[in-house]
Short mmCIF file of C-alpha atoms in Angstrom, two decimals:
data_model
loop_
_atom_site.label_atom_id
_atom_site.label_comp_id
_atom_site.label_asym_id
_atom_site.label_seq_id
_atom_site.Cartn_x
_atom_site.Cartn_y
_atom_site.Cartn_z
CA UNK E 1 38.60 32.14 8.70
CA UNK E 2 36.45 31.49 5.33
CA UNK E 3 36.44 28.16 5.65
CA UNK E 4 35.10 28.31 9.37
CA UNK E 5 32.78 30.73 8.11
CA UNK E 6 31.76 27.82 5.58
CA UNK E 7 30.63 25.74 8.61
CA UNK E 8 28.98 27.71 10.54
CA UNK E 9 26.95 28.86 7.96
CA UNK E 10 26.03 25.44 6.95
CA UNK E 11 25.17 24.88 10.35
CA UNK E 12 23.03 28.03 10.90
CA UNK E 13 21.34 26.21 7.36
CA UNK E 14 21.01 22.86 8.40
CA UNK E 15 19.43 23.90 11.74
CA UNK E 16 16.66 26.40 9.50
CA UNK E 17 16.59 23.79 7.35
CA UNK E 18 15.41 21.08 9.78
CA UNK E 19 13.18 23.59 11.50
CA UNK E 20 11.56 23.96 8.06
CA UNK E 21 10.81 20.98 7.13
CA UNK E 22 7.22 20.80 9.06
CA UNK E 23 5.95 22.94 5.92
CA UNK E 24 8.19 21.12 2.88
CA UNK E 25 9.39 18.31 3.91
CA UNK E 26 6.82 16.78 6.22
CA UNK E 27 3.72 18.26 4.25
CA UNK E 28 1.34 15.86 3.22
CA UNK E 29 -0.81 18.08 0.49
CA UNK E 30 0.99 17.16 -3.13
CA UNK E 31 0.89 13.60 -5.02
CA UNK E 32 3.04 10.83 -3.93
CA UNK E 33 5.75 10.12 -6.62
CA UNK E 34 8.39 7.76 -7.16
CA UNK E 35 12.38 8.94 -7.83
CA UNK E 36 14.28 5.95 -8.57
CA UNK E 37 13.85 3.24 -6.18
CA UNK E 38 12.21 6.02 -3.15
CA UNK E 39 9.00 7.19 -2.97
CA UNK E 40 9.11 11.11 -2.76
CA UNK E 41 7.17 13.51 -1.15
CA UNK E 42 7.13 17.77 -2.19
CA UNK E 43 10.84 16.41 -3.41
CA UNK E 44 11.70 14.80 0.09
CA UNK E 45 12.03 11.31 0.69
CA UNK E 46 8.79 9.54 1.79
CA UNK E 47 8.05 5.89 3.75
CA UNK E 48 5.03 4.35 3.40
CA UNK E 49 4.53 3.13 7.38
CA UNK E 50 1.00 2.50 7.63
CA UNK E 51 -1.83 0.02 7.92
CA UNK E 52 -4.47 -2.19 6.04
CA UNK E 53 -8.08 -1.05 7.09
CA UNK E 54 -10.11 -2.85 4.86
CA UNK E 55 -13.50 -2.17 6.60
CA UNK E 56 -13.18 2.11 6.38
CA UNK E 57 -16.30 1.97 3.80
CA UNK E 58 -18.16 -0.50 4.90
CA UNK E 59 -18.10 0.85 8.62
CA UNK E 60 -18.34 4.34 7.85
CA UNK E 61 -21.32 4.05 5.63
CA UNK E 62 -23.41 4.14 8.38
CA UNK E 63 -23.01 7.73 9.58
CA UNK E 64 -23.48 6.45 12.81
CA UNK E 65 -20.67 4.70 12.93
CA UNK E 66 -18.37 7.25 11.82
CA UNK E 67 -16.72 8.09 15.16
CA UNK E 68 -14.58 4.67 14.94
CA UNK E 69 -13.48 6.30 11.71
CA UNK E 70 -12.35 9.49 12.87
CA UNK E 71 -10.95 8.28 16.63
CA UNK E 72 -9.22 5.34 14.27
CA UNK E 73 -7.05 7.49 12.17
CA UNK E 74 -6.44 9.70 14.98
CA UNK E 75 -4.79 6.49 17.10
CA UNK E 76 -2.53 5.98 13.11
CA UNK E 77 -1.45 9.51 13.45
CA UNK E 78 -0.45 10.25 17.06
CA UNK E 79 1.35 6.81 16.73
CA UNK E 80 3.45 8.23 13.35
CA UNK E 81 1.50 6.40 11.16
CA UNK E 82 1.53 7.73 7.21
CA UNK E 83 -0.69 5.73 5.19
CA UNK E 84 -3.54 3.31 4.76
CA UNK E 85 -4.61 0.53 2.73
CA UNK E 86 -8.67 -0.24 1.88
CA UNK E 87 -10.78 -1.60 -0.15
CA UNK E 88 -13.03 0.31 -3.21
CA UNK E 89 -14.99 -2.21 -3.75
CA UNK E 90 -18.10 -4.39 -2.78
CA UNK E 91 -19.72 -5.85 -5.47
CA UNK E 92 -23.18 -7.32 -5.01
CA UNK E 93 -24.28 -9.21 -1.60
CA UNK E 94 -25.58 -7.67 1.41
CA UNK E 95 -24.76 -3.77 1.98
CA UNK E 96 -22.85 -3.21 -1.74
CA UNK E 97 -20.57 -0.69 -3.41
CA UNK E 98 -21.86 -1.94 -6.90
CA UNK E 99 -25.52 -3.23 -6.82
CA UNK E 100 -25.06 -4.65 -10.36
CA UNK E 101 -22.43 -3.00 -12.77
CA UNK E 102 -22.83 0.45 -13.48
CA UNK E 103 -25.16 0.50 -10.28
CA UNK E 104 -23.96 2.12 -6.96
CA UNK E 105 -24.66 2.77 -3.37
CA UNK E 106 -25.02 6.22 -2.61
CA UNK E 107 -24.62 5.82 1.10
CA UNK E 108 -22.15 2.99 1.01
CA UNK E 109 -19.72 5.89 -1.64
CA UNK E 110 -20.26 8.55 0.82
CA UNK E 111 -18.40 6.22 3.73
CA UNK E 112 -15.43 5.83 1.34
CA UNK E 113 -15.96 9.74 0.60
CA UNK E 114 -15.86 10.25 4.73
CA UNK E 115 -12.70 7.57 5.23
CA UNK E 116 -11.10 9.60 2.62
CA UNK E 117 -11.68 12.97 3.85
CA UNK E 118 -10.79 11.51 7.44
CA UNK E 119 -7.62 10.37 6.46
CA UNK E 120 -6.61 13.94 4.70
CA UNK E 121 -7.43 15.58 7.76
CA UNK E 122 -5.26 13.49 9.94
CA UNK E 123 -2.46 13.59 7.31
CA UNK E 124 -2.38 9.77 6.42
CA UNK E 125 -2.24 8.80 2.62
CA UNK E 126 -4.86 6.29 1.27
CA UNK E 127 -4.41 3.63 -1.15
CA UNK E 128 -7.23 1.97 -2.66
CA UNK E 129 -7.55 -1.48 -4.49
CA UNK E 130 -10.32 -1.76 -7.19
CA UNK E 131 -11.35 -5.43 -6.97
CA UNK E 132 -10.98 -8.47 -4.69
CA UNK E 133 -9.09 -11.64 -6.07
CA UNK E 134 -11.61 -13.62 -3.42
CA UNK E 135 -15.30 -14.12 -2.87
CA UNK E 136 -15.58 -11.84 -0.13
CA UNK E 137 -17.43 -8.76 -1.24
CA UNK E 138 -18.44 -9.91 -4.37
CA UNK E 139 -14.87 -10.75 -5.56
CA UNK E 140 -13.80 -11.64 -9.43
CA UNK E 141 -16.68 -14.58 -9.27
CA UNK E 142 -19.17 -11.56 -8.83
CA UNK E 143 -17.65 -10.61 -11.91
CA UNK E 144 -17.91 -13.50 -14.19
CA UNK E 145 -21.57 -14.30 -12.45
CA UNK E 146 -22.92 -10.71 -14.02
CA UNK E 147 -21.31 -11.40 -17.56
CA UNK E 148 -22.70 -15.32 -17.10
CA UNK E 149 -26.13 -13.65 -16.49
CA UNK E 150 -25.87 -11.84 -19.80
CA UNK E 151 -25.06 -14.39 -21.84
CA UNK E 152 -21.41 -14.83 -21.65
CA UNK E 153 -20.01 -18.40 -21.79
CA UNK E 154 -18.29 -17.92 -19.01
CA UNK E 155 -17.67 -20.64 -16.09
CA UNK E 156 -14.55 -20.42 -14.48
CA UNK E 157 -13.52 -17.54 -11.56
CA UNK E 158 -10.52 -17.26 -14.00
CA UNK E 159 -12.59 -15.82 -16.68
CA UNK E 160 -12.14 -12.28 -14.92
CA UNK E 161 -8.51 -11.73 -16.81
CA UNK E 162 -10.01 -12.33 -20.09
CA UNK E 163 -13.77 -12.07 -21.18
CA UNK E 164 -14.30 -8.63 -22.64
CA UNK E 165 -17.34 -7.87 -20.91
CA UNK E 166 -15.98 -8.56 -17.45
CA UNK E 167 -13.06 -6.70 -18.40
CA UNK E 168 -15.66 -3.83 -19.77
CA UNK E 169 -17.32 -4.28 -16.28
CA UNK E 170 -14.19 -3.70 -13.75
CA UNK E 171 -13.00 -0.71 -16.43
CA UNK E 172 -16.23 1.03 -15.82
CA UNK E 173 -15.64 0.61 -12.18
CA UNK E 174 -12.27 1.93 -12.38
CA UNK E 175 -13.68 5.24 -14.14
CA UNK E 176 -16.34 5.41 -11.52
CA UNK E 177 -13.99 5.52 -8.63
CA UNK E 178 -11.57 7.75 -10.57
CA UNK E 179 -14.14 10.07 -11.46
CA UNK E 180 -16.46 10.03 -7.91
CA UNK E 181 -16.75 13.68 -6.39
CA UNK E 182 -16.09 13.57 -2.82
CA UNK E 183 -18.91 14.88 -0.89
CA UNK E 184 -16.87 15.65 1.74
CA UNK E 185 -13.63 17.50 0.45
CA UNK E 186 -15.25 18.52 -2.93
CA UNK E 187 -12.51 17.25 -4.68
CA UNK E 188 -12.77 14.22 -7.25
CA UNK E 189 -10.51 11.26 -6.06
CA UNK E 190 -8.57 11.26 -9.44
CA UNK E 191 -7.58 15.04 -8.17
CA UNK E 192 -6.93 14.14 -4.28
CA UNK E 193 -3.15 13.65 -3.91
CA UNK E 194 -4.83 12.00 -0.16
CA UNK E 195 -4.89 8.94 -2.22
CA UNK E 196 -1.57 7.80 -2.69
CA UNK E 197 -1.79 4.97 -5.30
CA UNK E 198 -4.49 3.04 -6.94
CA UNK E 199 -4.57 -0.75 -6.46
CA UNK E 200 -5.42 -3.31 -9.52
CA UNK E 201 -6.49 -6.00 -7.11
CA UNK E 202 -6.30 -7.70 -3.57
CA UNK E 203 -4.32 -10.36 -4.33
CA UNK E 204 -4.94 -11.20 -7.89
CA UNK E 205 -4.18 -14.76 -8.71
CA UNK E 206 -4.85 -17.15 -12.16
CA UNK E 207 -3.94 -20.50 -10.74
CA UNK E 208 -5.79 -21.93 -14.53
CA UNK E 209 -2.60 -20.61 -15.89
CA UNK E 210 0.72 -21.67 -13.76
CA UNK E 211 2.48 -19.60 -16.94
CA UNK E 212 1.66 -16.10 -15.55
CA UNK E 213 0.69 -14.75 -19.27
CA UNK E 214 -3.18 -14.24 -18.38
CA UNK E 215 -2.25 -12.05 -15.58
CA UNK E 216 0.65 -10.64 -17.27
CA UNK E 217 -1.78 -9.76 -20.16
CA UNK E 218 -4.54 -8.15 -18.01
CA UNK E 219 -1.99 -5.84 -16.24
CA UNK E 220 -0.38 -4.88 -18.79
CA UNK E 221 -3.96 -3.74 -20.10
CA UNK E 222 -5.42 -2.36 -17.13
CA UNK E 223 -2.60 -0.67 -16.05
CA UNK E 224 -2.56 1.35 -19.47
CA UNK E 225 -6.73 2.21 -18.99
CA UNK E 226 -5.85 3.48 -15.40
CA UNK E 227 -3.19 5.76 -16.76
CA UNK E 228 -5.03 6.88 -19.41
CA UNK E 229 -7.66 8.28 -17.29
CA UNK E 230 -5.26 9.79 -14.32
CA UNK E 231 -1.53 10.68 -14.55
CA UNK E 232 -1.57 11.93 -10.87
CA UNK E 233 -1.71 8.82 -9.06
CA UNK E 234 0.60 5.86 -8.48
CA UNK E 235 -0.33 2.60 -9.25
CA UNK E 236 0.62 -0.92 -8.14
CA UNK E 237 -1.04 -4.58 -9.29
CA UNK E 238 -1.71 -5.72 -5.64
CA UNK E 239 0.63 -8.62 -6.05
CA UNK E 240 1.80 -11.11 -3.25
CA UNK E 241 5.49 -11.69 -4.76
CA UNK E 242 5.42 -14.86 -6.13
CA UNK E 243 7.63 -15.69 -8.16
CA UNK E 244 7.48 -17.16 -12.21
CA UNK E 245 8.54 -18.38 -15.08
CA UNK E 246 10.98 -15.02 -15.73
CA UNK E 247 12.87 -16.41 -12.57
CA UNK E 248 13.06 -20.03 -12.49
CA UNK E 249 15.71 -19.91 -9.79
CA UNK E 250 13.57 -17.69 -7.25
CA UNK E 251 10.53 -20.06 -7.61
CA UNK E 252 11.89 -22.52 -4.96
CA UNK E 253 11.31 -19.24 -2.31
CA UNK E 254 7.56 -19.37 -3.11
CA UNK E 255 5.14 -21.40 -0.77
CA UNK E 256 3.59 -24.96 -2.44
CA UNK E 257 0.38 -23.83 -4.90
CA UNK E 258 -0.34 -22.53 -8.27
CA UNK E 259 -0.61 -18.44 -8.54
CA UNK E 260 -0.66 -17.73 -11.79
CA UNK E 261 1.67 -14.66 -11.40
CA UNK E 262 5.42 -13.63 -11.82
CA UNK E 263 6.84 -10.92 -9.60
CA UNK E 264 9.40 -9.93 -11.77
CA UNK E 265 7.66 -9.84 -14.87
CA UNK E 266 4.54 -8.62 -13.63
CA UNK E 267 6.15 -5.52 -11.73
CA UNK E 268 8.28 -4.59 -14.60
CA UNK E 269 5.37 -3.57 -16.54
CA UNK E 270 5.54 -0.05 -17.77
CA UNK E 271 2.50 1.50 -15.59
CA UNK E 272 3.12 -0.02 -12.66
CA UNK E 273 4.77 2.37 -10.19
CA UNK E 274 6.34 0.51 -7.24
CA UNK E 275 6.46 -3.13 -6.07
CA UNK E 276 4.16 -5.15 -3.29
CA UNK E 277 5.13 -7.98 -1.36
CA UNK E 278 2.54 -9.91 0.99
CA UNK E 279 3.81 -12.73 3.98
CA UNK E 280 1.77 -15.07 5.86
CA UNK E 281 3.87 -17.38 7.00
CA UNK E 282 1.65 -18.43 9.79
CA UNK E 283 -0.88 -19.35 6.86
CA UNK E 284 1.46 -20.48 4.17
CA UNK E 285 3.06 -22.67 6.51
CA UNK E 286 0.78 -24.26 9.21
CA UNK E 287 2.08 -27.53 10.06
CA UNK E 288 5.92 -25.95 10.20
CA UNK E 289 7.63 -24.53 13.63
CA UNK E 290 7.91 -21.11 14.69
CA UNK E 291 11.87 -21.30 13.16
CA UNK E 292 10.79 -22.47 10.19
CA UNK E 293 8.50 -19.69 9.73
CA UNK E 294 10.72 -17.40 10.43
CA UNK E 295 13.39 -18.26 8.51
CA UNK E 296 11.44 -18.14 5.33
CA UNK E 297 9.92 -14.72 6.36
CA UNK E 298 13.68 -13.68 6.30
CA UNK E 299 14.95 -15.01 2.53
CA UNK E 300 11.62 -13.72 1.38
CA UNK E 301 11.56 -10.21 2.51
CA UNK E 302 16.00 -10.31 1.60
CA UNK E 303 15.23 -11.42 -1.91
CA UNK E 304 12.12 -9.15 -2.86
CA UNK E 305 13.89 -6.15 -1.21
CA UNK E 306 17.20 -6.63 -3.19
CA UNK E 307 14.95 -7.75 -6.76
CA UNK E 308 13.16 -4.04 -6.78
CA UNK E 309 16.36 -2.94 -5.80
CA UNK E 310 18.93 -4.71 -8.55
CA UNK E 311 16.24 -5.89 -11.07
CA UNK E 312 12.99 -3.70 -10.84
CA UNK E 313 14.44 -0.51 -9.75
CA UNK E 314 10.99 0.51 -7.89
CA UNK E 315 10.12 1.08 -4.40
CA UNK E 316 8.78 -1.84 -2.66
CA UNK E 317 6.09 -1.82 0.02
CA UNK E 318 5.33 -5.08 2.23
CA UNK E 319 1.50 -4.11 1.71
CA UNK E 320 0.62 -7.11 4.09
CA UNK E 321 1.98 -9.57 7.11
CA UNK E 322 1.15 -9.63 10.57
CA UNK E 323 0.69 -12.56 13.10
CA UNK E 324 -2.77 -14.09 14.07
CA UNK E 325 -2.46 -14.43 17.77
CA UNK E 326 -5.04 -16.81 17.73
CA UNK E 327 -2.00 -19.09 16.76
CA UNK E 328 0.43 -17.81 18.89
CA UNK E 329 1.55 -14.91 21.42
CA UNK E 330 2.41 -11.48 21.28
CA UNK E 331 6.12 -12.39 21.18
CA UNK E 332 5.58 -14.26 18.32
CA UNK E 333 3.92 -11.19 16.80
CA UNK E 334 6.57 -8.59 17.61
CA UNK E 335 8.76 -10.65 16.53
CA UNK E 336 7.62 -11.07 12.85
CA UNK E 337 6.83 -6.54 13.19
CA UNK E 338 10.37 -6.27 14.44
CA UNK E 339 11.93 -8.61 11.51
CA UNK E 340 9.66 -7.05 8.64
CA UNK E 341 10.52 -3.26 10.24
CA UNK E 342 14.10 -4.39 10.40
CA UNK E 343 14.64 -5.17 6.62
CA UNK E 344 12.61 -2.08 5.62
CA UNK E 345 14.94 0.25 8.24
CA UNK E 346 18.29 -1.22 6.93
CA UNK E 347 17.14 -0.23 3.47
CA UNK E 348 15.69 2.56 3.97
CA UNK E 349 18.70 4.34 5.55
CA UNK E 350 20.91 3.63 3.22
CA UNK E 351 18.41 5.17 0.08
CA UNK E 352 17.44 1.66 -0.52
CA UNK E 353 14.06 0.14 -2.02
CA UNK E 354 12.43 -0.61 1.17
CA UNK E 355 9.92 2.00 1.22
CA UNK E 356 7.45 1.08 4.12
CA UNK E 357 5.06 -1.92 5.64
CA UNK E 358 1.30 -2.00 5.98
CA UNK E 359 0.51 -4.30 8.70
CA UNK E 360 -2.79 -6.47 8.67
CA UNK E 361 -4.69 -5.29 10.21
CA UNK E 362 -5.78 -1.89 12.20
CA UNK E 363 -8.89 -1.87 14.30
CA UNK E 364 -10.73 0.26 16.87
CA UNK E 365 -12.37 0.24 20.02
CA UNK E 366 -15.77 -1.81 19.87
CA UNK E 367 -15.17 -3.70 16.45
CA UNK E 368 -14.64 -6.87 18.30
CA UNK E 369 -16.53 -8.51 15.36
CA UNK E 370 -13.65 -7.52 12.41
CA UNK E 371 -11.20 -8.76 14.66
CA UNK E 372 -9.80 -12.05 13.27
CA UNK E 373 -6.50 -12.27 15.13
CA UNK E 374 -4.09 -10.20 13.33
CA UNK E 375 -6.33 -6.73 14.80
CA UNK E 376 -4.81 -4.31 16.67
CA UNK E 377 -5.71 -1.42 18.25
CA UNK E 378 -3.69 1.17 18.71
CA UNK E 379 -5.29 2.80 21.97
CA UNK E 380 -4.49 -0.53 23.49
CA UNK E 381 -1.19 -0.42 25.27
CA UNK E 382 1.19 -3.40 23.65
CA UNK E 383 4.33 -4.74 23.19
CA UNK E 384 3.24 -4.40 19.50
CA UNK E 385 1.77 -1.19 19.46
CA UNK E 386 5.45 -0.02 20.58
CA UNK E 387 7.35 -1.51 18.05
CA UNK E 388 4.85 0.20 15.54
CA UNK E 389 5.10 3.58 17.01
CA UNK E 390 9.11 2.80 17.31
CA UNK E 391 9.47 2.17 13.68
CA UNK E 392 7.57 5.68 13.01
CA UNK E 393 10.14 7.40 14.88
CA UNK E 394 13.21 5.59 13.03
CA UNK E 395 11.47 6.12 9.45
CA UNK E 396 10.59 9.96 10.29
CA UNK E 397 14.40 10.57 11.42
CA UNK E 398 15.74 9.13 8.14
CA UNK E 399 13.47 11.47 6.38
CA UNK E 400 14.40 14.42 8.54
CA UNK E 401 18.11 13.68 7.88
CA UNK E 402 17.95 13.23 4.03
CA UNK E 403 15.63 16.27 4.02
CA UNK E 404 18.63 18.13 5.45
CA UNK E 405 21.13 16.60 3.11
CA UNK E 406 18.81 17.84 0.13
CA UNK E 407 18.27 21.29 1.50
CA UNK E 408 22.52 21.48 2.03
CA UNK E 409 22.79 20.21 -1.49
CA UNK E 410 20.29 22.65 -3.08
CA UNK E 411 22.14 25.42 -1.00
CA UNK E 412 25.95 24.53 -2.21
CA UNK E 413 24.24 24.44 -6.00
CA UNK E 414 23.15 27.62 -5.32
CA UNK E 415 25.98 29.24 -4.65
CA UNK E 416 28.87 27.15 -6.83
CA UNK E 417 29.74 24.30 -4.29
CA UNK E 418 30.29 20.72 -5.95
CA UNK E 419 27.37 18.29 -4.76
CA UNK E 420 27.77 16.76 -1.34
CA UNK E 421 28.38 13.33 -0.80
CA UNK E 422 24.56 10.88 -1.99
CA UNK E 423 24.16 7.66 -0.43
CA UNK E 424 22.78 6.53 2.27
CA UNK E 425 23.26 6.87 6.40
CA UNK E 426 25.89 5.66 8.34
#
């Protein structure tokens, strides 16, 4: 009889257990943190299944506009979506973040203050990138054109990694972020565990310097300033995955150009916190078939997945992809979503690196003008907006059952039982 009083207690457990886990498990107030190679959540596994939004400032700067905001993260969370990606930055040009440096927009802060406070409300996690690799909003050449305007012998877009004014520049923009008071929550951001991670850049890239040392240099540093100023947060560089000099052999998966950057020695910097991997085939690779395509999406996602896995031991998130269907159909699309969710479920169940995809991009109702091919949105009925809300459901189940293997495990601990079996689903 004891031992089939064992199990049925157990069961009567697992059952409270699962019913609990709406308030520990599934609660989105504390910090994001990483435990080995998962992100984890109040001590629960967590999955990063979200979006890239890059327009929540700008749009919701004009409090008019704010309604797309709200109705926008809405459509993310009845669909199971858990975080979102966005810019904190617009430097200079029409309708800025940072007038000059030092010098900010009032209005255009309290929009990111609104998407913020939005986002907490609706239970979605933010992460915000600091600076923009490319021209648009202002960009690192905004950057190098202030210190050039001062004096600094500064000419190349490249010049961002290492002149010590620019450098002084995005710092103070860093601590300005960090340290903005959110007129909406009352909370500063460096205190809101709403913001999951802090972003370096949007794609930062040094193509003066094939070697990858600048930008291996300038993360190392500005990864240190971050954490000096906020322990809380995560952070990650904002990295596409290609590959360097610290993998010769891996070099041959990257497409034809000059980054400047080296996954594997970038990412194994001390501060940085988990791993990012971009994929545009449909842009890397415009004169090649749909197969071709394909197949590299495949070896790239396999050997980025199984290098934070083996070599990094961090999570990974696949922070951008997506399919312009200006370029092809909504077949085309799903299938890329259903390839890229694919990879991440396979790891993911078995307590693997994988730890969520942000597609590009997530729009609303009447923003016809962002739209730029790869939009979607959500309230839209799709073949896409399925697999999305499809993945949500497989990503919150393996969460739900490893919650329950934790709570059983902290139970049997309790009370003298050896550990139960760790690894991943069957």
């Amino acid at each position: 009889m004891k031992p089939l009083c064992l199990v049925t207690i157990l069961s009567i457990l697992i059952q409270q257990s699962y019913l609990k886990l709406g308030a520990d498990a599934f609660s989105r107030d504390g910090f994001v943190r990483t435990k080995g190679v998962q992100f984890s959540l109040n001590g629960y596994p967590y999955y990063a299944n979200g979006f890239n939004a890059y327009w929540l400032m700008y749009v919701a700067s004009d409090p008019s506009q704010r309604p797309k905001i709200s109705a926008a993260f809405q459509e993310a969370s009845r669909h199971g979506l858990t975080v979102a990606r966005t810019w904190a930055f617009s430097d200079g040009g029409y309708r800025p973040l940072q007038y000059s440096p030092g010098s900010y927009n009032e209005d255009m802060f309290q929009g990111l203050d609104f998407a913020i406070a939005e986002a907490r409300r609706h239970g979605i996690k933010i992460i915000l990138s600091f600076a923009n690799n490319y021209v648009s909003f202002g960009g690192k050449k905004q950057y190098v054109d202030w210190a050039r305007s001062r004096g600094r012998p500064v000419s190349s877009e490249d010049d961002f990694f290492t002149d010590f004014l620019v450098k002084d520049f995005y710092k103070n923009h860093i601590k300005a972020v960090l340290n903005r008071f959110n007129t909406f929550t009352k909370v500063h951001y460096r205190d809101d565990p709403t913001i999951m991670a802090w972003e370096l850049m949007n794609e930062p890239r040094c193509p003066s310097d094939p070697t990858g040392r600048t930008i291996q240099a300038w993360i190392t540093e500005m990864a240190a300033h971050v954490k000096s100023l906020d322990r809380n947060h995560l952070l990650e560089a904002g990295l596409e995955g290609f590959y360097g000099q610290s993998s010769p052999q891996s070099k041959t998966l990257n497409p034809p150009g000059q980054f400047g950057t080296d996954f594997i020695a970038n990412n194994r910097i001390p501060g940085i916190d988990f791993v990012t991997v971009h994929s545009y085939p449909d842009e890397w690779f415009v004169d090649s078939n749909e197969q071709s395509q394909m197949e590299f999406l495949n070896k790239w996602l396999d050997a980025h997945i199984q290098d934070a896995q083996n070599v990094l031991h961090k999570p990974i998130i696949l922070a951008e992809f997506g399919k312009s269907t200006k370029k092809a159909g909504s077949a085309q699309r799903d299938a890329v979503f259903n390839t890229v969710y694919g990879k991440i479920y396979e790891s993911a169940k078995r307590g693997g690196s994988a730890a969520g995809g942000l597609f590009w991009q997530l729009l609303g109702n009447g923003m016809d003008n962002f739209q730029d091919g790869y939009g979607i949105i959500l309230s839209q009925s799709s073949s896409t907006v399925n697999v999305i809300a499809q993945q949500s459901r497989k990503l919150t189940l393996i969460r739900r059952i490893f919650a329950r293997m934790i709570n059983v495990e902290k139970w049997k601990r309790a009370r003298g039982y050896g550990p139960v079996r760790k690894g991943g689903l069957n």
